Steps between C-alpha positions, in 0.01 A plus 500: 500500500263495205166668457239227514198692375382849409134603496312810388148582612273794418236622743247774440443694823221748554576837654341594830416829326336399170500867393877533525650752261796726450545777246636241256280189540205330668494143632256293706732199511867406486654217299761349729753235410696262726833339408613198703846336490551163673844369596656316793163414649399867530281728289571866443215715374513842337219706356411800290200653326408623156441870439213638288731732304846344518481120490202276431446178688553308175840663445597448864396135501673426170827645627482303825410174326805546281722546806339202672588274209857630497554447874346156545763232584783752484751547786360746754831689506457571127148641535596867510735465204216344303264775613748773402512368145131552433336832405233536768278786607561612857162365605601158372856484627400604853276193536795272420742704710278482808443127455876440501554722806216321678642158410852585617365637828296187562792273417722699738233535769548878502261790431571702187580816695786316670636380167471856368736638763293491817232735635596863561158573654237287665194640324390741229217748469222365281377718211170407335369627169150637440370530143338807350162572656258788480628752757195456722551120503871489572474525879273195502755312290784587739312427821502116495878503459538770763291293742748212468776735619654609168635854524671550163313517170574556135200667340458452126407824326505654153152597378516871579719724716222649711339159551834356607567778749145456633565128548813556704341777705203281591723211614728733696207672672330171586799307635729778618874550498581144605478377140791486258351581159662433165339596170542309172382655172646229270619758249158662454593869489674748275754740649257781576248281678767299682634822649150609600448163669826518696437859605146414611630211710771710663300575815356149541818333631540260209804274524556496123332512160584202282547528124270797431642544146525258203755229551767639264472870583825530694540871424148563625565312824814705560314823432214395727731393780666841502161664566306240698445540876448121513765237434478310171534125456595340168353162417444390142785715370746287701549145377877463543805635680575713193157660536580582863817680394305698238240603758768603747698702245187674372368571849176333396390352833568480873401134534492198271240225522648154448289188444606137482265450206670791323863418576457128432711362785587555864866560416419765239262676738773515767758618246278781375417597860872539565535719190209715620668548839835579338342772285304655787156365410263349752378144439134404536407134464185488292257215460212384286203268526665158469512170691613526861836341422598832341402686817710260706801566280443877513475489880820300540680724252396812693610339826847416367588802283602815688466728196124430477261730683303354792171579322432222247206367298516144627131423552331522162426127488245587768313691229418163338207284608643157427872491574734289706674761713835363606793596715390840636374592846284813496448688826301822467723742306801266482612193309780254564623155399355186656862380542444174316746363241506642150208733438310351791161349554395178334540503120175470307436160347544525122 
């Protein structure tokens, strides 16, 4: 079977929160990209998004257009070999990888989670992110999501220890102990302030603090973990299985955040999750604001991979105003697959 056509399309999507910011960047919109592969009368669609600091939309599009030209009219069974021979950023390769998984699932008439080994759970707990807000405004930012039934949040922080502690305290006092709260500083703090933050959060029942220190400060993470009353999660300092081993040997984290857009493929994400489990590290499935196809893949991956925690960031496409949300059924605090072939839903028309 040969690939009949490959298409790439860029879409600029506005954020629901136009004031979105983290400690490392601000963004009122997201540049999404769709990658469609047509073969055997079916179309598989993958997607990704540019990142303000890591990969521009021009770089992302150029890489995907190059792959599209290389794949067109080639045998479908050779697609991954062709993909493996090209130097792609993770945010580019994941769009192609998901398109191929989606296409195979549609050709086989089977949902991706079945092809990936079969579900080990029937639903996952939805985690939604909330950008940095003034402490007195954060409760109002959380409330609309809370009112939909969401009960797990990742709060972006990083503009001052006392302000961050105040943020968490306000949310905890307003919504009570039913919330699961994660904190993400995106590498904003030095060692002294990171310790002060973790100690200040110790009595607020925080699930974990993500990447409080700069991305390459492994020694600092290990030192902080030995003193912190709150579990630490490593994100940007883990981009490969080798990084996982280094974190485990250094004692630099309790949990690792894995992202499809970071690992570059479903298979690599699963492989690194297995390495995390083998070295005693928890596995959190992180997300980002990207087309809903990515959320569908994240959901199905969390459903079919036992090493991944039941709390997962699989709803961030909902943070975009104009997106085609595909393949995920959201019910209050939970998310699950729609059970349709491939990555589910109806592929967007490119």
